[in-house]
Amino acid sequence: MDRIYFDNAATTALDPIVLEAMMPYFSDKFGNPSSIYSYGRETRMAVEQARKTVAKILNAHPAEIFFTSGGTESSNTAIFCAVRDLGCKHIITSAIEHHAVSHTVSYLNTADQAQVSYVKLLPDGHIDLNDLEQLLSTSQEKCLVTLMHANNEIGNILNMNAVGELCKKYNALFHSDTVQTVGHFPFDLRNTPVHFITGSAHKFHGPKGIGILYINENVRIKPFIHGGGQERNMRAGTENIYGIVGIAKALEIATASFEAESAYIGSLKKYMYREVQKHIPVAGFNGDVLGNSLYTVLSINFPKSEKSEMLLFNLDINNVCASGGSACTSGVEQGSHVVRAINNDPNRITVRFSFSKYNTTAEIDEVIVQLNKAL
Ligand code: PLP
């Protein structure tokens, strides 16, 4: 049996058209974009063209787009620099952020550089906006609010506009980890009250190791990575030219086919949801599964048993790739901090299935068979 890949929220397959666009920069067009001779200028133009493409799609200004090594670096930069350069000494975040955010926040807190508050979650895993307003309105310090746009484990989507408006009201800065939504949803940054967002190409059929950081033109930070003058002195290091070309191409493809693909992938999610309900009635679902949720992610929980504890392993033996949530640490499954935060039931185990344009309903049928065998 062919491999069934249902772990697209972790990473996606590179689109062959993206690879094709990147290829010349691995061979002929290797000139350093920062050199002054014309051979380097050619690659500089490719970088700037990519920046314009990304900016146009997100409805931002090219000067607001910075290329980084991925979502992790982008969030580290935004959060560190908001504390260091913009006077935010109080970070408001949630217990369900990706580690790229939560570990950065914890570090700053432990290093005594910022105090941290965790906003309450509603029973369906959404952010409690009343509690957020309460935290903002009573803060003695300037706040950075860092809340993810869509949760990579349970799929819940944040109302970015509502959070951004609250931040405006209380003069707070707003960073949103949008790694699961850039390339999956339309963005209109010029009309969205947010200061920093992040993106990562490998989540939408682009290459790994390249991401973007959007910094709204009204905020000015100093570099996070020091060295050469690349990225207008904001992010040192010789440009990842093939990655930069790749992220722009991947975003272009995702945007052109957004309507059809989001409908198709959403139909796969709903199909699996119904099939699980029909054939595995003991299963439950995490998050706001059919509500304000990513069309790519379906997070399912099962009663814990000796067999179900081996579920991911048994799916793997049968060539099904799915995820248990957060990564293993030292070989010991720690469980997911996200699932623990929304539904701390030690008697359930969670498996996340996440879909892409390359998946089919036939694959879902096969996975249901495998699940029934493995439970
Ligand atoms: N934020 C979220 C929500 C993610 O899903 C990921 C991916 O693992 C990241 C951040 C990290 O992105 P990257 O792998 O590009 O560093």
mmCIF file of C-alpha atoms and ligand atoms in Angstrom:
data_model
loop_
_atom_site.group_PDB
_atom_site.id
_atom_site.type_symbol
_atom_site.label_atom_id
_atom_site.label_comp_id
_atom_site.label_asym_id
_atom_site.label_seq_id
_atom_site.Cartn_x
_atom_site.Cartn_y
_atom_site.Cartn_z
ATOM 1 C CA MET A 1 0.000 0.000 0.000
ATOM 2 C CA ASP A 2 1.194 3.511 -0.790
ATOM 3 C CA ARG A 3 1.926 5.853 2.043
ATOM 4 C CA ILE A 4 -1.037 7.904 3.258
ATOM 5 C CA TYR A 5 0.246 11.280 4.386
ATOM 6 C CA PHE A 6 -2.161 12.979 6.794
ATOM 7 C CA ASP A 7 0.340 15.192 8.612
ATOM 8 C CA ASN A 8 0.177 18.317 6.462
ATOM 9 C CA ALA A 9 -0.042 20.678 9.440
ATOM 10 C CA ALA A 10 3.490 19.503 10.310
ATOM 11 C CA THR A 11 4.873 19.892 6.812
ATOM 12 C CA THR A 12 3.715 19.532 3.216
ATOM 13 C CA ALA A 13 5.111 18.028 0.030
ATOM 14 C CA LEU A 14 6.978 20.451 -2.201
ATOM 15 C CA ASP A 15 4.910 21.400 -5.243
ATOM 16 C CA PRO A 16 6.862 20.373 -8.395
ATOM 17 C CA ILE A 17 6.172 23.803 -9.950
ATOM 18 C CA VAL A 18 7.783 25.441 -6.922
ATOM 19 C CA LEU A 19 10.813 23.179 -7.288
ATOM 20 C CA GLU A 20 11.066 24.096 -10.955
ATOM 21 C CA ALA A 21 11.054 27.814 -10.108
ATOM 22 C CA MET A 22 13.801 27.255 -7.504
ATOM 23 C CA MET A 23 16.108 25.066 -9.614
ATOM 24 C CA PRO A 24 18.040 27.768 -11.537
ATOM 25 C CA TYR A 25 19.139 29.306 -8.237
ATOM 26 C CA PHE A 26 20.817 26.045 -7.203
ATOM 27 C CA SER A 27 22.994 26.090 -10.298
ATOM 28 C CA ASP A 28 23.419 28.894 -12.864
ATOM 29 C CA LYS A 29 22.073 31.775 -10.829
ATOM 30 C CA PHE A 30 24.212 31.464 -7.727
ATOM 31 C CA GLY A 31 25.503 35.065 -7.591
ATOM 32 C CA ASN A 32 25.431 36.760 -4.198
ATOM 33 C CA PRO A 33 22.449 39.137 -4.185
ATOM 34 C CA SER A 34 24.435 41.594 -2.069
ATOM 35 C CA SER A 35 27.354 41.920 -4.548
ATOM 36 C CA ILE A 36 27.618 44.918 -6.826
ATOM 37 C CA TYR A 37 28.411 43.228 -10.167
ATOM 38 C CA SER A 38 25.520 42.590 -12.534
ATOM 39 C CA TYR A 39 25.608 38.799 -11.985
ATOM 40 C CA GLY A 40 24.657 39.357 -8.351
ATOM 41 C CA ARG A 41 22.117 42.003 -9.291
ATOM 42 C CA GLU A 42 20.146 39.340 -11.108
ATOM 43 C CA THR A 43 19.594 37.382 -7.912
ATOM 44 C CA ARG A 44 18.920 40.624 -6.010
ATOM 45 C CA MET A 45 16.117 41.289 -8.473
ATOM 46 C CA ALA A 46 14.712 37.806 -7.836
ATOM 47 C CA VAL A 47 14.706 38.508 -4.076
ATOM 48 C CA GLU A 48 12.982 41.849 -4.517
ATOM 49 C CA GLN A 49 10.475 40.401 -6.970
ATOM 50 C CA ALA A 50 9.660 37.676 -4.451
ATOM 51 C CA ARG A 51 9.194 40.296 -1.735
ATOM 52 C CA LYS A 52 6.809 42.247 -3.965
ATOM 53 C CA THR A 53 4.825 39.097 -4.766
ATOM 54 C CA VAL A 54 4.460 38.174 -1.095
ATOM 55 C CA ALA A 55 3.555 41.759 -0.141
ATOM 56 C CA LYS A 56 0.943 42.055 -2.868
ATOM 57 C CA ILE A 57 -0.743 38.791 -1.910
ATOM 58 C CA LEU A 58 -0.884 39.769 1.769
ATOM 59 C CA ASN A 59 -1.858 43.348 0.893
ATOM 60 C CA ALA A 60 1.171 44.787 2.645
ATOM 61 C CA HIS A 61 3.993 47.057 1.549
ATOM 62 C CA PRO A 62 7.188 45.284 0.334
ATOM 63 C CA ALA A 63 9.157 47.204 2.995
ATOM 64 C CA GLU A 64 7.065 45.416 5.632
ATOM 65 C CA ILE A 65 8.128 41.913 4.500
ATOM 66 C CA PHE A 66 11.343 40.304 5.793
ATOM 67 C CA PHE A 67 12.613 36.873 4.804
ATOM 68 C CA THR A 68 13.710 34.623 7.680
ATOM 69 C CA SER A 69 14.541 30.955 8.188
ATOM 70 C CA GLY A 70 10.934 30.104 9.077
ATOM 71 C CA GLY A 71 8.092 30.554 11.511
ATOM 72 C CA THR A 72 10.253 29.933 14.571
ATOM 73 C CA GLU A 73 12.745 32.685 13.767
ATOM 74 C CA SER A 74 9.976 35.082 12.779
ATOM 75 C CA SER A 75 8.126 34.674 16.082
ATOM 76 C CA ASN A 76 11.358 34.820 18.108
ATOM 77 C CA THR A 77 12.243 38.074 16.364
ATOM 78 C CA ALA A 78 8.867 39.702 16.847
ATOM 79 C CA ILE A 79 8.504 38.769 20.517
ATOM 80 C CA PHE A 80 12.111 39.475 21.565
ATOM 81 C CA CYS A 81 12.222 42.793 19.750
ATOM 82 C CA ALA A 82 8.836 43.947 21.051
ATOM 83 C CA VAL A 83 10.192 43.479 24.574
ATOM 84 C CA ARG A 84 13.715 44.801 23.910
ATOM 85 C CA ASP A 85 12.970 47.678 21.528
ATOM 86 C CA LEU A 86 9.330 48.635 21.950
ATOM 87 C CA GLY A 87 8.917 48.732 25.695
ATOM 88 C CA CYS A 88 6.517 45.812 26.085
ATOM 89 C CA LYS A 89 7.177 44.516 29.583
ATOM 90 C CA HIS A 90 3.987 42.485 29.868
ATOM 91 C CA ILE A 91 3.231 39.651 27.455
ATOM 92 C CA ILE A 92 -0.309 38.335 27.181
ATOM 93 C CA THR A 93 -0.487 34.938 25.521
ATOM 94 C CA SER A 94 -2.345 31.619 25.751
ATOM 95 C CA ALA A 95 -1.569 28.094 26.903
ATOM 96 C CA ILE A 96 -2.121 26.706 23.404
ATOM 97 C CA GLU A 97 0.562 28.564 21.457
ATOM 98 C CA HIS A 98 3.194 26.747 19.398
ATOM 99 C CA HIS A 99 6.501 26.262 21.222
ATOM 100 C CA ALA A 100 8.093 28.816 18.876
ATOM 101 C CA VAL A 101 6.041 31.361 20.828
ATOM 102 C CA SER A 102 5.531 29.750 24.238
ATOM 103 C CA HIS A 103 9.196 28.882 24.820
ATOM 104 C CA THR A 104 10.270 32.375 23.710
ATOM 105 C CA VAL A 105 7.799 33.936 26.118
ATOM 106 C CA SER A 106 8.895 31.627 28.960
ATOM 107 C CA TYR A 107 12.535 32.491 28.312
ATOM 108 C CA LEU A 108 11.843 36.227 28.514
ATOM 109 C CA ASN A 109 9.839 35.698 31.662
ATOM 110 C CA THR A 110 12.534 33.594 33.343
ATOM 111 C CA ALA A 111 15.173 36.124 32.311
ATOM 112 C CA ASP A 112 13.059 38.756 34.084
ATOM 113 C CA GLN A 113 12.533 40.778 30.961
ATOM 114 C CA ALA A 114 8.766 40.544 30.845
ATOM 115 C CA GLN A 115 5.905 39.429 33.021
ATOM 116 C CA VAL A 116 3.474 36.953 31.452
ATOM 117 C CA SER A 117 -0.288 36.510 31.683
ATOM 118 C CA TYR A 118 -2.216 33.636 30.172
ATOM 119 C CA VAL A 119 -5.621 34.516 28.786
ATOM 120 C CA LYS A 120 -8.480 32.155 29.683
ATOM 121 C CA LEU A 121 -9.763 29.666 27.140
ATOM 122 C CA LEU A 122 -13.422 28.899 26.487
ATOM 123 C CA PRO A 123 -14.546 25.240 26.654
ATOM 124 C CA ASP A 124 -14.238 24.880 22.859
ATOM 125 C CA GLY A 125 -10.622 26.099 22.996
ATOM 126 C CA HIS A 126 -11.250 29.628 21.699
ATOM 127 C CA ILE A 127 -9.685 32.633 23.406
ATOM 128 C CA ASP A 128 -11.926 34.323 25.978
ATOM 129 C CA LEU A 129 -11.986 37.887 24.614
ATOM 130 C CA ASN A 130 -13.586 39.261 27.785
ATOM 131 C CA ASP A 131 -10.692 37.945 29.808
ATOM 132 C CA LEU A 132 -8.256 39.394 27.270
ATOM 133 C CA GLU A 133 -9.865 42.810 27.680
ATOM 134 C CA GLN A 134 -9.707 42.436 31.456
ATOM 135 C CA LEU A 135 -5.969 41.657 31.291
ATOM 136 C CA LEU A 136 -5.298 44.548 28.924
ATOM 137 C CA SER A 137 -7.329 47.059 30.876
ATOM 138 C CA THR A 138 -5.661 46.274 34.208
ATOM 139 C CA SER A 139 -2.076 46.020 32.982
ATOM 140 C CA GLN A 140 0.395 48.414 34.602
ATOM 141 C CA GLU A 141 2.858 47.922 31.736
ATOM 142 C CA LYS A 142 2.773 48.242 27.975
ATOM 143 C CA CYS A 143 1.558 44.885 26.610
ATOM 144 C CA LEU A 144 2.517 42.613 23.769
ATOM 145 C CA VAL A 145 -0.363 40.284 22.923
ATOM 146 C CA THR A 146 0.842 37.155 21.167
ATOM 147 C CA LEU A 147 -1.977 34.856 20.074
ATOM 148 C CA MET A 148 -1.886 32.458 17.167
ATOM 149 C CA HIS A 149 -4.244 32.884 14.241
ATOM 150 C CA ALA A 150 -4.947 29.171 13.883
ATOM 151 C CA ASN A 151 -3.941 26.407 16.212
ATOM 152 C CA ASN A 152 -1.800 23.746 14.549
ATOM 153 C CA GLU A 153 -3.088 20.942 16.778
ATOM 154 C CA ILE A 154 -6.823 21.497 17.136
ATOM 155 C CA GLY A 155 -7.441 23.908 14.230
ATOM 156 C CA ASN A 156 -9.262 26.683 16.146
ATOM 157 C CA ILE A 157 -9.113 30.061 14.397
ATOM 158 C CA LEU A 158 -8.780 33.330 16.297
ATOM 159 C CA ASN A 159 -10.751 36.432 15.396
ATOM 160 C CA MET A 160 -7.655 38.500 14.597
ATOM 161 C CA ASN A 161 -9.608 41.667 13.965
ATOM 162 C CA ALA A 162 -11.347 41.508 17.336
ATOM 163 C CA VAL A 163 -8.041 40.941 19.159
ATOM 164 C CA GLY A 164 -6.338 43.674 17.110
ATOM 165 C CA GLU A 165 -9.089 46.176 17.960
ATOM 166 C CA LEU A 166 -8.718 45.415 21.670
ATOM 167 C CA CYS A 167 -4.955 45.911 21.368
ATOM 168 C CA LYS A 168 -5.555 49.255 19.671
ATOM 169 C CA LYS A 169 -7.932 50.324 22.428
ATOM 170 C CA TYR A 170 -5.342 49.614 25.127
ATOM 171 C CA ASN A 171 -2.275 50.722 23.166
ATOM 172 C CA ALA A 172 -0.839 47.195 23.077
ATOM 173 C CA LEU A 173 1.194 45.598 20.320
ATOM 174 C CA PHE A 174 -0.193 42.494 18.614
ATOM 175 C CA HIS A 175 1.836 39.590 17.225
ATOM 176 C CA SER A 176 0.058 36.653 15.660
ATOM 177 C CA ASP A 177 1.666 33.337 14.712
ATOM 178 C CA THR A 178 -0.024 32.875 11.326
ATOM 179 C CA VAL A 179 2.102 29.920 10.237
ATOM 180 C CA GLN A 180 -0.981 27.720 9.757
ATOM 181 C CA THR A 181 -2.915 30.340 7.799
ATOM 182 C CA VAL A 182 -0.491 32.164 5.479
ATOM 183 C CA GLY A 183 -0.875 30.228 2.222
ATOM 184 C CA HIS A 184 -4.230 28.859 3.398
ATOM 185 C CA PHE A 185 -6.386 31.961 3.848
ATOM 186 C CA PRO A 186 -6.612 35.369 2.163
ATOM 187 C CA PHE A 187 -4.880 38.153 4.113
ATOM 188 C CA ASP A 188 -5.537 41.876 3.938
ATOM 189 C CA LEU A 189 -2.837 43.264 6.212
ATOM 190 C CA ARG A 190 -3.389 46.890 5.305
ATOM 191 C CA ASN A 191 -6.831 46.550 6.901
ATOM 192 C CA THR A 192 -5.932 44.255 9.786
ATOM 193 C CA PRO A 193 -4.900 45.736 13.140
ATOM 194 C CA VAL A 194 -1.794 43.598 13.690
ATOM 195 C CA HIS A 195 1.868 44.568 14.131
ATOM 196 C CA PHE A 196 3.663 41.293 13.397
ATOM 197 C CA ILE A 197 2.659 38.134 11.551
ATOM 198 C CA THR A 198 4.698 35.101 10.518
ATOM 199 C CA GLY A 199 4.663 32.583 7.681
ATOM 200 C CA SER A 200 6.534 29.418 6.750
ATOM 201 C CA ALA A 201 6.766 28.063 3.208
ATOM 202 C CA HIS A 202 6.854 24.375 4.085
ATOM 203 C CA LYS A 203 3.285 24.586 5.408
ATOM 204 C CA PHE A 204 1.927 25.402 1.936
ATOM 205 C CA HIS A 205 3.945 23.217 -0.454
ATOM 206 C CA GLY A 206 7.019 25.421 -0.437
ATOM 207 C CA PRO A 207 10.537 24.545 0.748
ATOM 208 C CA LYS A 208 11.673 24.153 4.356
ATOM 209 C CA GLY A 209 13.919 26.724 6.022
ATOM 210 C CA ILE A 210 12.324 29.859 4.620
ATOM 211 C CA GLY A 211 9.713 32.060 6.209
ATOM 212 C CA ILE A 212 8.476 35.583 6.399
ATOM 213 C CA LEU A 213 8.034 38.133 9.109
ATOM 214 C CA TYR A 214 5.624 41.003 8.473
ATOM 215 C CA ILE A 215 6.412 44.075 10.531
ATOM 216 C CA ASN A 216 3.855 46.844 10.262
ATOM 217 C CA GLU A 217 5.442 50.047 8.981
ATOM 218 C CA ASN A 218 4.441 51.922 12.134
ATOM 219 C CA VAL A 219 6.763 49.889 14.350
ATOM 220 C CA ARG A 220 10.552 50.032 14.221
ATOM 221 C CA ILE A 221 12.683 47.315 15.751
ATOM 222 C CA LYS A 222 16.426 46.663 15.747
ATOM 223 C CA PRO A 223 17.900 43.466 14.253
ATOM 224 C CA PHE A 224 17.491 40.194 16.097
ATOM 225 C CA ILE A 225 20.298 38.487 14.164
ATOM 226 C CA HIS A 226 23.453 40.598 13.893
ATOM 227 C CA GLY A 227 25.940 40.557 11.044
ATOM 228 C CA GLY A 228 25.817 41.797 7.452
ATOM 229 C CA GLY A 229 23.405 44.345 6.081
ATOM 230 C CA GLN A 230 21.006 41.976 4.324
ATOM 231 C CA GLU A 231 17.241 42.511 4.490
ATOM 232 C CA ARG A 232 17.774 46.254 4.852
ATOM 233 C CA ASN A 233 19.986 45.757 7.899
ATOM 234 C CA MET A 234 17.221 43.865 9.654
ATOM 235 C CA ARG A 235 18.221 40.224 9.222
ATOM 236 C CA ALA A 236 21.876 39.396 8.645
ATOM 237 C CA GLY A 237 23.090 36.423 6.612
ATOM 238 C CA THR A 238 23.474 35.687 2.898
ATOM 239 C CA GLU A 239 20.019 35.415 1.438
ATOM 240 C CA ASN A 240 18.450 31.968 0.990
ATOM 241 C CA ILE A 241 17.762 32.828 -2.608
ATOM 242 C CA TYR A 242 16.173 29.517 -3.711
ATOM 243 C CA GLY A 243 14.030 29.509 -0.603
ATOM 244 C CA ILE A 244 12.941 33.091 -1.209
ATOM 245 C CA VAL A 245 12.009 32.319 -4.807
ATOM 246 C CA GLY A 246 10.272 29.153 -3.557
ATOM 247 C CA ILE A 247 8.149 30.825 -0.864
ATOM 248 C CA ALA A 248 6.896 33.457 -3.300
ATOM 249 C CA LYS A 249 6.042 30.820 -5.926
ATOM 250 C CA ALA A 250 4.300 28.600 -3.372
ATOM 251 C CA LEU A 251 2.250 31.531 -2.101
ATOM 252 C CA GLU A 252 1.339 32.518 -5.634
ATOM 253 C CA ILE A 253 0.109 28.979 -6.426
ATOM 254 C CA ALA A 254 -1.790 28.704 -3.141
ATOM 255 C CA THR A 255 -3.497 32.040 -3.753
ATOM 256 C CA ALA A 256 -4.456 31.295 -7.356
ATOM 257 C CA SER A 257 -6.141 28.035 -6.376
ATOM 258 C CA PHE A 258 -7.413 29.063 -2.936
ATOM 259 C CA GLU A 259 -11.182 28.843 -3.626
ATOM 260 C CA ALA A 260 -11.135 25.397 -5.208
ATOM 261 C CA GLU A 261 -8.499 23.899 -2.909
ATOM 262 C CA SER A 262 -9.908 25.149 0.375
ATOM 263 C CA ALA A 263 -13.326 23.783 -0.644
ATOM 264 C CA TYR A 264 -11.791 20.444 -1.630
ATOM 265 C CA ILE A 265 -9.642 20.056 1.483
ATOM 266 C CA GLY A 266 -12.552 21.199 3.676
ATOM 267 C CA SER A 267 -14.724 18.501 2.105
ATOM 268 C CA LEU A 268 -12.086 15.887 3.029
ATOM 269 C CA LYS A 269 -12.138 17.057 6.646
ATOM 270 C CA LYS A 270 -15.942 16.900 6.787
ATOM 271 C CA TYR A 271 -15.947 13.498 5.088
ATOM 272 C CA MET A 272 -13.531 12.069 7.642
ATOM 273 C CA TYR A 273 -15.494 13.665 10.484
ATOM 274 C CA ARG A 274 -18.701 11.950 9.301
ATOM 275 C CA GLU A 275 -17.018 8.613 8.617
ATOM 276 C CA VAL A 276 -15.424 8.582 12.064
ATOM 277 C CA GLN A 277 -18.777 9.368 13.670
ATOM 278 C CA LYS A 278 -20.396 6.564 11.683
ATOM 279 C CA HIS A 279 -17.774 3.848 12.138
ATOM 280 C CA ILE A 280 -16.033 4.742 15.396
ATOM 281 C CA PRO A 281 -18.738 6.039 17.731
ATOM 282 C CA VAL A 282 -16.410 6.083 20.764
ATOM 283 C CA ALA A 283 -14.340 8.799 19.087
ATOM 284 C CA GLY A 284 -14.617 12.458 20.045
ATOM 285 C CA PHE A 285 -13.259 15.650 18.475
ATOM 286 C CA ASN A 286 -11.068 18.378 19.917
ATOM 287 C CA GLY A 287 -11.684 22.081 19.454
ATOM 288 C CA ASP A 288 -14.386 23.904 17.529
ATOM 289 C CA VAL A 289 -14.250 21.163 14.933
ATOM 290 C CA LEU A 290 -16.872 22.286 12.409
ATOM 291 C CA GLY A 291 -17.005 25.900 13.540
ATOM 292 C CA ASN A 292 -14.291 28.517 13.359
ATOM 293 C CA SER A 293 -11.584 26.030 12.509
ATOM 294 C CA LEU A 294 -8.896 25.272 9.937
ATOM 295 C CA TYR A 295 -10.243 23.308 6.994
ATOM 296 C CA THR A 296 -7.003 21.326 7.017
ATOM 297 C CA VAL A 297 -7.024 19.906 10.570
ATOM 298 C CA LEU A 298 -9.124 17.234 12.281
ATOM 299 C CA SER A 299 -8.142 16.398 15.848
ATOM 300 C CA ILE A 300 -9.740 13.203 17.137
ATOM 301 C CA ASN A 301 -9.657 11.667 20.598
ATOM 302 C CA PHE A 302 -10.177 8.029 21.488
ATOM 303 C CA PRO A 303 -10.661 6.213 24.799
ATOM 304 C CA LYS A 304 -7.309 5.230 26.253
ATOM 305 C CA SER A 305 -6.561 1.511 26.205
ATOM 306 C CA GLU A 306 -3.513 -0.693 25.752
ATOM 307 C CA LYS A 307 -4.365 -0.842 22.051
ATOM 308 C CA SER A 308 -5.153 2.805 21.514
ATOM 309 C CA GLU A 309 -1.911 3.822 23.207
ATOM 310 C CA MET A 310 -0.177 2.067 20.308
ATOM 311 C CA LEU A 311 -2.387 3.799 17.737
ATOM 312 C CA LEU A 312 0.189 6.052 16.077
ATOM 313 C CA PHE A 313 2.664 3.202 15.995
ATOM 314 C CA ASN A 314 0.116 0.866 14.378
ATOM 315 C CA LEU A 315 -0.936 3.495 11.864
ATOM 316 C CA ASP A 316 2.731 3.970 11.006
ATOM 317 C CA ILE A 317 3.236 0.230 10.457
ATOM 318 C CA ASN A 318 0.354 0.437 8.004
ATOM 319 C CA ASN A 319 1.900 3.377 6.169
ATOM 320 C CA VAL A 320 -0.376 6.049 7.619
ATOM 321 C CA CYS A 321 1.367 9.239 8.752
ATOM 322 C CA ALA A 322 -0.522 11.153 11.446
ATOM 323 C CA SER A 323 0.548 13.060 14.491
ATOM 324 C CA GLY A 324 0.022 12.811 18.226
ATOM 325 C CA GLY A 325 0.395 16.503 18.815
ATOM 326 C CA SER A 326 3.604 17.866 20.224
ATOM 327 C CA ALA A 327 6.856 16.114 19.405
ATOM 328 C CA CYS A 328 8.376 13.455 21.612
ATOM 329 C CA THR A 329 10.971 14.566 24.110
ATOM 330 C CA SER A 330 13.789 12.091 24.805
ATOM 331 C CA GLY A 331 11.644 9.314 23.413
ATOM 332 C CA VAL A 332 8.965 9.857 26.040
ATOM 333 C CA GLU A 333 5.600 10.996 24.757
ATOM 334 C CA GLN A 334 4.767 14.010 26.878
ATOM 335 C CA GLY A 335 1.276 14.416 25.433
ATOM 336 C CA SER A 336 0.148 17.623 23.868
ATOM 337 C CA HIS A 337 0.233 20.835 25.909
ATOM 338 C CA VAL A 338 -2.610 22.101 23.689
ATOM 339 C CA VAL A 339 -4.931 19.162 24.307
ATOM 340 C CA ARG A 340 -4.038 19.236 28.018
ATOM 341 C CA ALA A 341 -4.988 22.911 28.165
ATOM 342 C CA ILE A 342 -8.417 22.476 26.595
ATOM 343 C CA ASN A 343 -9.448 19.036 27.773
ATOM 344 C CA ASN A 344 -7.335 17.509 30.453
ATOM 345 C CA ASP A 345 -8.813 14.009 30.313
ATOM 346 C CA PRO A 346 -6.118 11.417 31.063
ATOM 347 C CA ASN A 347 -8.388 8.692 29.730
ATOM 348 C CA ARG A 348 -8.393 9.919 26.118
ATOM 349 C CA ILE A 349 -5.644 9.918 23.547
ATOM 350 C CA THR A 350 -5.523 12.335 20.636
ATOM 351 C CA VAL A 351 -4.459 11.896 17.036
ATOM 352 C CA ARG A 352 -4.310 14.791 14.594
ATOM 353 C CA PHE A 353 -5.072 14.209 10.940
ATOM 354 C CA SER A 354 -4.268 17.084 8.598
ATOM 355 C CA PHE A 355 -4.981 17.222 4.899
ATOM 356 C CA SER A 356 -3.680 18.762 1.679
ATOM 357 C CA LYS A 357 -4.667 19.064 -1.957
ATOM 358 C CA TYR A 358 -2.875 15.752 -2.599
ATOM 359 C CA ASN A 359 -5.216 13.683 -0.338
ATOM 360 C CA THR A 360 -8.351 11.770 -1.371
ATOM 361 C CA THR A 361 -11.506 10.286 0.183
ATOM 362 C CA ALA A 362 -10.192 6.818 -0.752
ATOM 363 C CA GLU A 363 -7.271 7.453 1.611
ATOM 364 C CA ILE A 364 -9.718 8.429 4.350
ATOM 365 C CA ASP A 365 -11.661 5.182 3.797
ATOM 366 C CA GLU A 366 -8.439 3.231 4.221
ATOM 367 C CA VAL A 367 -7.510 5.130 7.387
ATOM 368 C CA ILE A 368 -10.939 4.392 8.904
ATOM 369 C CA VAL A 369 -10.326 0.681 8.269
ATOM 370 C CA GLN A 370 -6.889 0.964 9.878
ATOM 371 C CA LEU A 371 -8.295 2.885 12.852
ATOM 372 C CA ASN A 372 -10.934 0.249 13.446
ATOM 373 C CA LYS A 373 -8.288 -2.458 13.392
ATOM 374 C CA ALA A 374 -5.976 -0.542 15.689
ATOM 375 C CA LEU A 375 -8.549 0.375 18.350
HETATM 376 N N1 PLP B 1 4.000 28.055 14.463
HETATM 377 C C1 PLP B 1 3.126 27.095 14.122
HETATM 378 C C2 PLP B 1 1.685 27.291 14.434
HETATM 379 C C3 PLP B 1 3.548 25.933 13.480
HETATM 380 O O1 PLP B 1 2.660 24.992 13.163
HETATM 381 C C4 PLP B 1 4.924 25.798 13.188
HETATM 382 C C5 PLP B 1 5.397 24.568 12.525
HETATM 383 O O2 PLP B 1 5.859 23.636 13.096
HETATM 384 C C6 PLP B 1 5.805 26.828 13.557
HETATM 385 C C7 PLP B 1 5.306 27.935 14.196
HETATM 386 C C8 PLP B 1 7.271 26.730 13.283
HETATM 387 O O3 PLP B 1 7.554 27.030 11.938
HETATM 388 P P1 PLP B 1 8.946 26.633 11.273
HETATM 389 O O4 PLP B 1 8.946 25.141 11.155
HETATM 390 O O5 PLP B 1 8.944 27.290 9.939
HETATM 391 O O6 PLP B 1 10.024 27.159 12.150
#
